[in-house]
């Protein structure tokens, strides 16, 4: 899940080769027109929510979307257009209060005969905005040029995010202030202080977010997605979900299996109800440590460029020294261990951040603190950016806390995270405190959705074996739960969100799936995308890698 400050950036320049067979046509049993399109919510005895989404979708289909130039302060330029889709606040009460979902689109580049509808995108989170996705068409992103001939690219702000009735849990300017306490506790008093902060944050969500807070769930986001589909005039959904977006897609497939036309899930959240969400985060702690080790090895191999250390052990020693220095005397008065981790974790997240993070660290060791302070510290003058960051974290918290039942006993959290920290210290306690508001959540927590669906068209899953944010077993688990799906494995790679990286083995299959609906006769393993190359620039990492 793309859940922290890190943001995806492009990576990879050399195509990797396929290790197995070519493409085949989809069996006729999965042809677009030949499958029962009933809402799977009928399994739930015609629930109020199922009836509500049907009514909302019918209204949206009649209303359509009034596309116009985007508001100037949205920073979305023509030819991308913006609009709104109205959805119920509570799908059990479709005639009650409503909220507006912000959407945008870029029109397809092909002729009328080539057009296949809209491709809707979610980048992850929970709390991520997809509004930048349509820019891939006017920006002429080469990886998406073929898909752009057939689809309008559509982005949206999910409920509670950005322009879509945004929620909040804390004052944004207060929330970004630094330095924050070291997430690794030295004492029981430290743990108690962190638990107090989490309780205050959870209570703040209830105080600041109103009636929408209880309706911030993945099933409701999936229902919104179906209403957006109807408003776009598409009989079935074409969807690309990355990170948490894969879980949104999985839940959509469970609720609306007959509405799936094309669905790609990239970097897959483990959808098992036993994993959502507490165990998902514990698994993530282990995977982040693995990818942190990969990055240290790469930095050591390029010691001639960075001068941080010639072995992973020496780099680990430097990291611990940096943390200790920042804890004793925060760098620039604002960068302590917590801020360091927020910045450095982008390297395990994305290969595209490997060089820029190493460059910033290298500059610091050579006496230039400015790149590190600017990259890891808050920018108090960026009021809009801070508001967006706090909103994203609020949505993350609300959705994960509402979606599933979390352990309420502090002893469980203390036992599990203490144990994990011994072997996997990089992220464990930071992840624990980020999620601890769910242990003291003031609202009802639901049972996680049990995804087990046969969709109208096979879902295409894409997963890297060394992904830190969404560990590989998640892709395997969703594959088991979506009948007829196909899994593409990127072996010996670990960047998060890989459909936007250059790897011919993957790229050509994405194009074939979107353009012709074809999939392989069996699951495919691809080689890795290109290994990042070092850079000597010490430019600010938030400019180079988009990390804030």
mmCIF file of C-alpha atoms in Angstrom, residues 307-309 312-324 361 365:
data_model
loop_
_atom_site.group_PDB
_atom_site.id
_atom_site.type_symbol
_atom_site.label_atom_id
_atom_site.label_comp_id
_atom_site.label_asym_id
_atom_site.label_seq_id
_atom_site.Cartn_x
_atom_site.Cartn_y
_atom_site.Cartn_z
ATOM 1 C CA UNK A 307 30.973 7.148 -0.287
ATOM 2 C CA UNK A 308 28.537 5.919 2.372
ATOM 3 C CA UNK A 309 30.012 2.458 2.886
ATOM 4 C CA UNK A 312 25.843 -3.354 3.620
ATOM 5 C CA UNK A 313 27.020 -3.744 7.218
ATOM 6 C CA UNK A 314 28.971 -0.476 7.011
ATOM 7 C CA UNK A 315 25.933 1.270 5.537
ATOM 8 C CA UNK A 316 23.738 -0.101 8.328
ATOM 9 C CA UNK A 317 26.231 1.246 10.862
ATOM 10 C CA UNK A 318 26.081 4.656 9.169
ATOM 11 C CA UNK A 319 22.273 4.542 9.255
ATOM 12 C CA UNK A 320 22.231 3.829 12.965
ATOM 13 C CA UNK A 321 24.771 6.574 13.536
ATOM 14 C CA UNK A 322 22.576 8.987 11.554
ATOM 15 C CA UNK A 323 19.504 8.041 13.590
ATOM 16 C CA UNK A 324 21.382 8.468 16.849
ATOM 17 C CA UNK A 361 22.618 11.040 2.321
ATOM 18 C CA UNK A 365 28.026 13.032 4.978
#
